[in-house]
Coordinates of C-alpha atoms and ligand atoms in Angstrom, one line a residue:
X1 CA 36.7 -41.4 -31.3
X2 CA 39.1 -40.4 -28.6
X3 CA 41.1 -44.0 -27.5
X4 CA 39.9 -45.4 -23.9
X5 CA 43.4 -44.7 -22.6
X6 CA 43.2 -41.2 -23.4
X7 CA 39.5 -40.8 -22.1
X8 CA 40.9 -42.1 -18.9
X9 CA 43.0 -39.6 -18.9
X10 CA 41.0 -36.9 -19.5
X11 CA 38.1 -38.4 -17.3
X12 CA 40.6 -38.4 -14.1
X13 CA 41.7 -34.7 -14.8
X14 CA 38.0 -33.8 -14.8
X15 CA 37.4 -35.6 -11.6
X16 CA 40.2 -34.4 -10.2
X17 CA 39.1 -30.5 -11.0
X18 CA 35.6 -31.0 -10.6
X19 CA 35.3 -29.0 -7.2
X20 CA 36.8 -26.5 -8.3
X21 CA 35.1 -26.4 -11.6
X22 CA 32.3 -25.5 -9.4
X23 CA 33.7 -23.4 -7.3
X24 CA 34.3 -21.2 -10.4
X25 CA 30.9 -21.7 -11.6
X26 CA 29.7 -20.2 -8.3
X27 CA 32.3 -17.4 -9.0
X28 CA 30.6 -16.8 -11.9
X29 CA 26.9 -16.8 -11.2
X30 CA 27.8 -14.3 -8.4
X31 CA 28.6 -12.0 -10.7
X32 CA 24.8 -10.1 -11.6
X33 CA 26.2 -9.8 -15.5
X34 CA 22.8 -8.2 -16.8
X35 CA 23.0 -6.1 -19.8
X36 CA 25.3 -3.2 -19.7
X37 CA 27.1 -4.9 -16.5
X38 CA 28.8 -7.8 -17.8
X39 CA 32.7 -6.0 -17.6
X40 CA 33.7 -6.6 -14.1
X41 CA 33.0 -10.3 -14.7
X42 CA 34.7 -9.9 -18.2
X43 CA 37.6 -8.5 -16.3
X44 CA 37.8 -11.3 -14.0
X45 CA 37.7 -14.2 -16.4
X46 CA 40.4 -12.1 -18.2
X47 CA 42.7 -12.2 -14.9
X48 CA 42.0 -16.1 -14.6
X49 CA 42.4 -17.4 -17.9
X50 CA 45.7 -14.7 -18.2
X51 CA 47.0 -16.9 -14.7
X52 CA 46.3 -19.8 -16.3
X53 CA 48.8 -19.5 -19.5
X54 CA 46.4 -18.4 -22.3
X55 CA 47.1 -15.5 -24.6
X56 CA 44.7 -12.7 -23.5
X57 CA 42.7 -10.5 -26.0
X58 CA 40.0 -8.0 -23.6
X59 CA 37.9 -5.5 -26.1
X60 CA 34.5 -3.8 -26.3
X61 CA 31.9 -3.6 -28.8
X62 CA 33.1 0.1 -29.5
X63 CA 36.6 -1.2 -30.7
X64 CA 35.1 -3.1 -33.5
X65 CA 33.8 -1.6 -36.7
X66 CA 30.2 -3.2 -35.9
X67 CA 28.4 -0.5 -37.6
X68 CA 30.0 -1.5 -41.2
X69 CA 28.9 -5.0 -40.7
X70 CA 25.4 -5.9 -42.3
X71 CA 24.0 -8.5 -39.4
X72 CA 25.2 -5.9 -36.0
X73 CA 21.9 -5.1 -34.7
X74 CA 21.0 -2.2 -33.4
X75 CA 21.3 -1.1 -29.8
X76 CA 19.0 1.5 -28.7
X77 CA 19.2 0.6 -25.5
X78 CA 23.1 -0.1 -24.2
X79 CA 26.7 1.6 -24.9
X80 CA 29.1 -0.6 -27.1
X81 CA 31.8 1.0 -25.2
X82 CA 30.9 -0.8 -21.8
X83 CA 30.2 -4.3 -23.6
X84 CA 33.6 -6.4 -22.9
X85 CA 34.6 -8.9 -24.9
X86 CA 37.4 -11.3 -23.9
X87 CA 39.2 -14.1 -25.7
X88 CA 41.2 -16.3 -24.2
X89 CA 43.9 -18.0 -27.2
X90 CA 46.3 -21.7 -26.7
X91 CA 48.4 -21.2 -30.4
X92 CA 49.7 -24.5 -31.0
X93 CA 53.4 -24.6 -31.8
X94 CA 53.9 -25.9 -35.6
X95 CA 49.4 -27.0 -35.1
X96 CA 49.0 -30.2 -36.8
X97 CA 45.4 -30.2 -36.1
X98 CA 42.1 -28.8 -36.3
X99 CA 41.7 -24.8 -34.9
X100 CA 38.3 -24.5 -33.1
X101 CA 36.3 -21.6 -31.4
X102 CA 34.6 -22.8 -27.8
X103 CA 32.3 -19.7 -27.4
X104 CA 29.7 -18.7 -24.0
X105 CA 27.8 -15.6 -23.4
X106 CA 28.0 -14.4 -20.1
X107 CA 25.2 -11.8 -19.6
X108 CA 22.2 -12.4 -18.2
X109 CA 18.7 -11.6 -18.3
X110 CA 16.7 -10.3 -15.3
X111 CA 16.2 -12.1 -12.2
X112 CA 12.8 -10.8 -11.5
X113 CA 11.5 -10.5 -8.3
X114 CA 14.0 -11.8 -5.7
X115 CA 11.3 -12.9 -3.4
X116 CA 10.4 -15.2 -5.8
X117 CA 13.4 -17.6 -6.0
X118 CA 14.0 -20.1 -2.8
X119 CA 17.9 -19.0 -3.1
X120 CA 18.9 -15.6 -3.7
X121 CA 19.8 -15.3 -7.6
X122 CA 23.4 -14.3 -7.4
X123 CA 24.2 -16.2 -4.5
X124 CA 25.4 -19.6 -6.4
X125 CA 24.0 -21.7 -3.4
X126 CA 24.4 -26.0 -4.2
X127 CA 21.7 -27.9 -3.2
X128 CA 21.0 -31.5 -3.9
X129 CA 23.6 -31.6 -6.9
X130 CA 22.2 -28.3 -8.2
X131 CA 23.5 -25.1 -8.6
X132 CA 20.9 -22.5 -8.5
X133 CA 21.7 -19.0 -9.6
X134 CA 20.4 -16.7 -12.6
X135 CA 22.9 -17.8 -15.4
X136 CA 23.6 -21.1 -13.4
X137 CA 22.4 -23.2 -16.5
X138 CA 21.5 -19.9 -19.4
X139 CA 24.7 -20.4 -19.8
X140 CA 27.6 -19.9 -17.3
X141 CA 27.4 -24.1 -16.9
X142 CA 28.7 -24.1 -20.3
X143 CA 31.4 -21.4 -19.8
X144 CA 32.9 -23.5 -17.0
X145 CA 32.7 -26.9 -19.0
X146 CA 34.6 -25.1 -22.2
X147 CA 36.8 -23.6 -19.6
X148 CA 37.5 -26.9 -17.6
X149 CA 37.9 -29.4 -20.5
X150 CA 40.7 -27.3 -21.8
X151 CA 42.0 -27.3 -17.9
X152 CA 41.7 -31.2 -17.9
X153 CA 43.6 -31.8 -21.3
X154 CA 46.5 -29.2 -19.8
X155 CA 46.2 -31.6 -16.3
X156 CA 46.7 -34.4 -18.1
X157 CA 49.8 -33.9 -19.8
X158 CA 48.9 -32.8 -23.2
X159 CA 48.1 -30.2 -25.2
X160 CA 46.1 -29.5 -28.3
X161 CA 47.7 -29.8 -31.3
X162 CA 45.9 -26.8 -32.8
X163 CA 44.7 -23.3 -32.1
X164 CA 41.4 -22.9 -29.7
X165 CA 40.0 -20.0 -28.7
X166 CA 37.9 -19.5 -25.6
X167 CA 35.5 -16.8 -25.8
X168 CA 33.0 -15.4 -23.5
X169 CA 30.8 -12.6 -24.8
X170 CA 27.9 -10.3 -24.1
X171 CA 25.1 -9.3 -25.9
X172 CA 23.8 -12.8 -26.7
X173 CA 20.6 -12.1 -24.9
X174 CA 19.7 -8.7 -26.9
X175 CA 21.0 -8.6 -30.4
X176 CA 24.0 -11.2 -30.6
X177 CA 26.9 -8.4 -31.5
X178 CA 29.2 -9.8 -28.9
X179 CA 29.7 -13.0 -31.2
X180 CA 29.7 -10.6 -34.3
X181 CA 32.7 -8.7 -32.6
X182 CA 35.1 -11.7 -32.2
X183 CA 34.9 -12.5 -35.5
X184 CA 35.4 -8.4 -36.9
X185 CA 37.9 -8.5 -34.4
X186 CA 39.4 -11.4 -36.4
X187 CA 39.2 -14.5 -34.7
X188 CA 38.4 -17.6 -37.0
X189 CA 38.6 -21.1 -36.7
X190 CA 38.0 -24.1 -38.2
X191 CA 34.5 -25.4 -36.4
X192 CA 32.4 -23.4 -33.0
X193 CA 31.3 -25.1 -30.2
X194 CA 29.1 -23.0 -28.0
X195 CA 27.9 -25.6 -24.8
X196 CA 24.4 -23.5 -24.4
X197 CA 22.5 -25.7 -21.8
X198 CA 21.0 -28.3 -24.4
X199 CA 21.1 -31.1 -22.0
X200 CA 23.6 -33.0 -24.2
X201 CA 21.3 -32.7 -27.5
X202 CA 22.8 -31.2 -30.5
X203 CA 20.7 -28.3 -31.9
X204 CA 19.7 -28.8 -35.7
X205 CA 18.1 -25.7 -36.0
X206 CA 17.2 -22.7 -34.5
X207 CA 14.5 -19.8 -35.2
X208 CA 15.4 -16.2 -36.0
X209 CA 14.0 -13.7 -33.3
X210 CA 13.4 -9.7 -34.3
X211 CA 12.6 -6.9 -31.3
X212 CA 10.5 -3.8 -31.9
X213 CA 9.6 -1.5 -29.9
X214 CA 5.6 -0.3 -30.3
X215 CA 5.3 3.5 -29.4
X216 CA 1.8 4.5 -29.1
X217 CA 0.6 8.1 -28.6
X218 CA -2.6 9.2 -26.8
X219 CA -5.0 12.0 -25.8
X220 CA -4.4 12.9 -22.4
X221 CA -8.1 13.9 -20.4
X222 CA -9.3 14.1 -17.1
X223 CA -10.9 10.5 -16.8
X224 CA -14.2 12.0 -15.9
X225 CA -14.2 12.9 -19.8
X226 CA -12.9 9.8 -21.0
X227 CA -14.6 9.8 -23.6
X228 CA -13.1 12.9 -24.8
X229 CA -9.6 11.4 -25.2
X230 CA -7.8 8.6 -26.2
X231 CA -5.9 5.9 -24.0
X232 CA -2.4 5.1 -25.5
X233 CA -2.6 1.6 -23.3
X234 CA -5.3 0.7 -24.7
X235 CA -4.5 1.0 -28.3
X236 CA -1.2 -0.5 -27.6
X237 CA -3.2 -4.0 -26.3
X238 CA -5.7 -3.8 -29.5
X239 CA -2.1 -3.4 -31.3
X240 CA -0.7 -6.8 -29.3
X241 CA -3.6 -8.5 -30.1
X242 CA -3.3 -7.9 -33.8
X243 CA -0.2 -9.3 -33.6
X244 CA -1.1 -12.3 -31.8
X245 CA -3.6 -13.2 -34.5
X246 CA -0.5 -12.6 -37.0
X247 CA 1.2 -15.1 -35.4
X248 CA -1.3 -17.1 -35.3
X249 CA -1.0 -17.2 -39.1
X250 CA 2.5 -17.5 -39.5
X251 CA 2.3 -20.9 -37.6
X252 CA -0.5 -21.6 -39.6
X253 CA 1.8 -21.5 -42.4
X254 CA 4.7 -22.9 -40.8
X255 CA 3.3 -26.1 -40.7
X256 CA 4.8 -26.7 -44.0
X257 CA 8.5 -25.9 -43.2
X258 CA 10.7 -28.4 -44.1
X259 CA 12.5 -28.1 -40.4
X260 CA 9.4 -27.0 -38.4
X261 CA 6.4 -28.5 -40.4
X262 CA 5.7 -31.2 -37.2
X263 CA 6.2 -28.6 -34.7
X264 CA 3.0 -27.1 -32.8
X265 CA 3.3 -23.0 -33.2
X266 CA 7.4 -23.1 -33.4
X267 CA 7.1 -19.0 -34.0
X268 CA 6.7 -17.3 -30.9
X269 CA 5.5 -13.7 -30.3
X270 CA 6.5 -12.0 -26.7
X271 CA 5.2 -8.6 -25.1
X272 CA 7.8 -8.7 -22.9
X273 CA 7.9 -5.0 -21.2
X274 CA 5.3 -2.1 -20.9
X275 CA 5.6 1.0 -19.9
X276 CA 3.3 4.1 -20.2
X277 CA 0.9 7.0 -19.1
X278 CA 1.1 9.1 -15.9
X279 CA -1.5 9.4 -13.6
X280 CA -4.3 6.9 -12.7
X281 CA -7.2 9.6 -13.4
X282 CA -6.0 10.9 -16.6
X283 CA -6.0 8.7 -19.8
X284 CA -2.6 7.7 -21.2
X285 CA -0.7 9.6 -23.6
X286 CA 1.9 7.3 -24.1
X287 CA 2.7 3.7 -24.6
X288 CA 5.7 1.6 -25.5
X289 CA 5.6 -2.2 -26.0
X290 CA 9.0 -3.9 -25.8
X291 CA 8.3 -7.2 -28.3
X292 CA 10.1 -10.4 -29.8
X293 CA 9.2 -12.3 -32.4
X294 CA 10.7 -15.7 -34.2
X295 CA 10.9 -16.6 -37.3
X296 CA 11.4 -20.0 -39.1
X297 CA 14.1 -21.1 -41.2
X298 CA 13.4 -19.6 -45.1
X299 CA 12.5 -16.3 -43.9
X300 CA 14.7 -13.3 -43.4
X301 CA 14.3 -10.6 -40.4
X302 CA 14.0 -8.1 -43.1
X303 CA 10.6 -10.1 -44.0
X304 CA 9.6 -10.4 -40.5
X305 CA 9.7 -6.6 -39.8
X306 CA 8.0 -5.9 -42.9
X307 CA 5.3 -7.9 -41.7
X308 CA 5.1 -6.8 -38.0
X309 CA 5.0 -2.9 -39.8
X310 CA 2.3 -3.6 -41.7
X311 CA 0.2 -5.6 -39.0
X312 CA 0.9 -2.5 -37.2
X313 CA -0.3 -0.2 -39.9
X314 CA -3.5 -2.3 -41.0
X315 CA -4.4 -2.1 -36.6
X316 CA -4.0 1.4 -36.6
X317 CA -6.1 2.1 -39.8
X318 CA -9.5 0.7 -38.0
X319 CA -8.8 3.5 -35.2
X320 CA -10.5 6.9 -35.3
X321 CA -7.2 8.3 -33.5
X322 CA -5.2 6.0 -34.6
X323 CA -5.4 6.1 -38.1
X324 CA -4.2 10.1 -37.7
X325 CA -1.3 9.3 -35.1
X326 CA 0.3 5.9 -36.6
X327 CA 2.0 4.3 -33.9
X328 CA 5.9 3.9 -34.5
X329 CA 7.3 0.6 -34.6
X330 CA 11.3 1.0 -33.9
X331 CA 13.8 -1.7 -33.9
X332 CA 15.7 -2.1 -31.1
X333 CA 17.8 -5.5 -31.3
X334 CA 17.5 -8.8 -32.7
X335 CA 17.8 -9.0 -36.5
X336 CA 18.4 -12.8 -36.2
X337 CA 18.3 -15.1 -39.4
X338 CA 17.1 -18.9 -38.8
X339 CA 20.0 -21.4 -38.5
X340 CA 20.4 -24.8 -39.7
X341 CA 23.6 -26.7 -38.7
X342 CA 23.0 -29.0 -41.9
X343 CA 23.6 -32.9 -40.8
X344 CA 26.9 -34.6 -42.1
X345 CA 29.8 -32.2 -41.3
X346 CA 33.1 -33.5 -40.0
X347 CA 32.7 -31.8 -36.5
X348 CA 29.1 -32.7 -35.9
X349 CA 30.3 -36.2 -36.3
X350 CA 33.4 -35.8 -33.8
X351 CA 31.2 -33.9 -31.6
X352 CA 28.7 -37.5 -31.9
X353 CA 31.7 -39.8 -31.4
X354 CA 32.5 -37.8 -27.8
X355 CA 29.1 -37.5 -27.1
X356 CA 29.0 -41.8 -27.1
X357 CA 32.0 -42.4 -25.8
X358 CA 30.6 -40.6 -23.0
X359 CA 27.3 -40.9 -22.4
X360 CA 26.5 -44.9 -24.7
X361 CA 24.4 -44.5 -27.6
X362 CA 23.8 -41.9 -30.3
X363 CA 23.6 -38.2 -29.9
X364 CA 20.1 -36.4 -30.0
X365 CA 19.2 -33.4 -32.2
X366 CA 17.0 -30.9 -31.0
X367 CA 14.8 -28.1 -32.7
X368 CA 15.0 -24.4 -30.9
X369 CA 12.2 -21.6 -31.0
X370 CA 15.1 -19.6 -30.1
X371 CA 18.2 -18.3 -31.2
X372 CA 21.9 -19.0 -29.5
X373 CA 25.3 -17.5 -31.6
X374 CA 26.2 -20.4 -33.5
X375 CA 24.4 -19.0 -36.7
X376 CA 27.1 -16.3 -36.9
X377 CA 29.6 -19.5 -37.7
X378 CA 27.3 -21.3 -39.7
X379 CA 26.1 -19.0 -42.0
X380 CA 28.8 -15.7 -42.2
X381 CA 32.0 -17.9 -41.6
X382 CA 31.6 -21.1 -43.7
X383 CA 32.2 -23.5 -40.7
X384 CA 29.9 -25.4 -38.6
X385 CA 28.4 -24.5 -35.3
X386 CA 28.0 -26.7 -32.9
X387 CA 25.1 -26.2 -30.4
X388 CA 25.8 -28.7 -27.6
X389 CA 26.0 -28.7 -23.8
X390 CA 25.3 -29.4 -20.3
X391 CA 21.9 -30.1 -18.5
X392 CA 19.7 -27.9 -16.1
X393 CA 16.1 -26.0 -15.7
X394 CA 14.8 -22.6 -15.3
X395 CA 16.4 -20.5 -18.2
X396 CA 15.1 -16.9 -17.7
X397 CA 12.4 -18.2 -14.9
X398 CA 12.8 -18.7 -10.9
X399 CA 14.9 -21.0 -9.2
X400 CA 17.2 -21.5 -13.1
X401 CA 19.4 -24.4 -12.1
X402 CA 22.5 -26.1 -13.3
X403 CA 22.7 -30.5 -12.9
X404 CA 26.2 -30.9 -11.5
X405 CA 26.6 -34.6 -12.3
X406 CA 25.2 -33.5 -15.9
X407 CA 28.1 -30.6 -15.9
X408 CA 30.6 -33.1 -15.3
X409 CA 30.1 -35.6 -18.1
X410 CA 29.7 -33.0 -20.5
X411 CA 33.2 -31.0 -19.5
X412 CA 34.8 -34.7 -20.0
X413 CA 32.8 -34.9 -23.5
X414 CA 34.0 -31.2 -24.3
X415 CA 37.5 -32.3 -23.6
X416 CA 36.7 -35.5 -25.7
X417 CA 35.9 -33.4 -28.9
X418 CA 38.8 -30.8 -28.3
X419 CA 41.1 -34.2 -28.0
X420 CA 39.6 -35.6 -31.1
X421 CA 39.2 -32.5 -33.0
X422 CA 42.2 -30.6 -32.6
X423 CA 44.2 -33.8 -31.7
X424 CA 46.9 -34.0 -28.9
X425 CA 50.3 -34.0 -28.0
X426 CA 52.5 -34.0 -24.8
X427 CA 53.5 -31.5 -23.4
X428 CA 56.2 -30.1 -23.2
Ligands
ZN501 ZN1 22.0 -18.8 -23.6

């Protein structure tokens, strides 16, 4: 545990930033970083952290031989060129301490209707010790706590005694090939902390998550001879259905998971986007069904896709049309394995000392139906990834907010762990 002198320390420099800690938070949620559009704030974070000292590393997916790797997802939809990464490097002179990764994703998803939120999404409006915004707490929060807790060590005299990384990257949202390009661009260290918005809990596990695409095919008639063609949206509903009831049994099932056993339905299955036909008096000929489905720790994607093919297949079977003009299932992003950050490692337990000397008592674990980056740590690099950050509402919804007094305690117990894990020295 980091010594009380030193906490006070770091607690003062975190005080003392704090405003502008948020300030830069609002910086950040200003930026609309959806998919595809996440350089110009990659560019911007790579002018600050530059200002600020670090050793500057800015590259796209594109730069990176992602293709070779078995776990890069595929990307049907966005151009590795335009997805920035940028890594921001303190190398320790002579490092007598720990290395460690603090990683953040910095797209977004979609707002949704504007009229919906009471503050306009990218405006980073504070209200009532809340800052609203989409990516306010999913998880720019956590980027400006990683970024801040290395600010307060530096504004308190010290310096760590190791190498740390600070990386903020894209994709995290879609397929999780922004994480998978840090490390193919080389960058390794001895434990991960990624401060996704877990309202100071420590994730223990997470679920996998796969995306297909359902593309259904139809017979196009004038609709006052329906019944002389097919409707591609309705087959694609009979298809979601049939894969709600598979769901259905894979929870069934999942009730005997060693991780997920106690857990009511942890898989979850998404339509999340529809588009098709043409013309509101002629049936459908087309239909495409943008899906997500999890998967529980000892399963594979490969495993879930195979099953989602064959619900597909049996669906199609029991239709006239159908059964002639299979629909095609493609797979568009997440390939996601299941992670377990397995209790007892060294920087889980640094991570818990911080985590008291903070907040009192001992740190809580969490379970996830969704997926965050650490897995690419815990299960492709050896080390442990650490799940852990600050506290807010809203991920992916309306009104997504961020708890500024919960932002604070957890930059100070970020800059706790970095202290304790890559010890300190003065600087020079
Ligand atoms: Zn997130």
């Amino acid at each position: 545990m980091p010594d009380a002198i030193l906490l006070d320390r770091l607690r003062a420099a975190v005080d003392a930033a704090f405003d502008e800690e948020v300030r830069f938070l609002q910086e950040l949620v200003r930026f609309p970083s959806l998919r595809g559009a996440e350089a110009p704030l990659q560019d911007w974070m790579h002018r600050q952290l530059g200002a600020w000292g670090y050793a500057m590393d800015r590259f796209s997916l594109a730069d990176v031989p992602l293709a070779s790797h078995p776990k890069a997802a595929p990307m049907v939809d966005a151009d590795p060129a335009r997805s920035v990464q940028v890594v921001a490097a303190h190398r320790a002179a002579n490092p007598t301490g720990r290395s460690l990764i603090l990683q953040g994703h910095i797209d977004v998803v979609p707002e949704g209707p504007a009229a919906m939120w009471t503050h306009p999404p990218y405006a980073g409006v504070v209200r009532d010790g809340w800052l609203y915004g989409r990516g306010a707490h999913d998880m720019k929060a956590g980027v400006a706590a990683m970024v801040f807790a290395m600010d307060a060590i530096r504004a308190a005299g010290l310096e760590p005694a190791a190498d740390v990384y600070l990386q903020t990257v894209t994709e995290e949202e879609s397929t999780g090939n922004g994480a998978l390009a840090t490390l193919l661009r080389g960058y390794r260290a001895e434990a991960a902390l990624i401060p996704e918005p877990t309202g100071h809990t420590i994730t223990r596990a997470q679920t996998g998550t796969v995306w297909f695409r359902l593309k259904v095919r139809g017979v196009p008639v004038h609709v006052m001879v329906a019944q002389d063609g097919t409707n591609a949206i309705m087959s694609a509903y009979a298809l979601i259905q049939a894969l709600y009831a598979h769901t259905k049994t894979l929870n069934q099932a999942a009730r005997a998971n060693a991780w997920y056993g106690a857990m009511q339905d942890p898989i979850k299955f998404n339509p999340g986007i529809i588009r098709g036909g043409d013309w509101a008096s002629s049936t459908p000929a087309w239909c495409e069904v943008d899906c997500r489905i999890g998967l529980v720790p000892g399963t594979t994607p490969e495993e879930a896709m195979r099953a989602v093919e064959q619900v597909v297949k049996d669906a199609a079977r029991g239709d006239a049309f159908l059964a002639n003009n299979p629909p095609e299932v493609v797979f568009h992003g997440f390939q996601t394995d299941p992670y377990v950050l397995e209790p007892g490692s060294e920087a889980e337990a640094v991570l818990a000392a911080a985590h008291a000397a903070v907040h009192g008592g001992e740190m809580p674990a969490r379970l996830s139906t969704a997926v965050n980056d650490t897995r690419y740590y815990g299960l492709y690099m050896g080390v442990p990834g650490l799940c852990y950050g600050p506290k807010g509402e809203g991920a992916h919804g309306f009104d997504e907010r961020t708890s500024l007094a919960d932002l604070k305690t957890c930059t100070l117990t970020i800059a706790a762990f970095i202290a304790d894990w890559c010890g300190v020295r003065e600087a020079g």
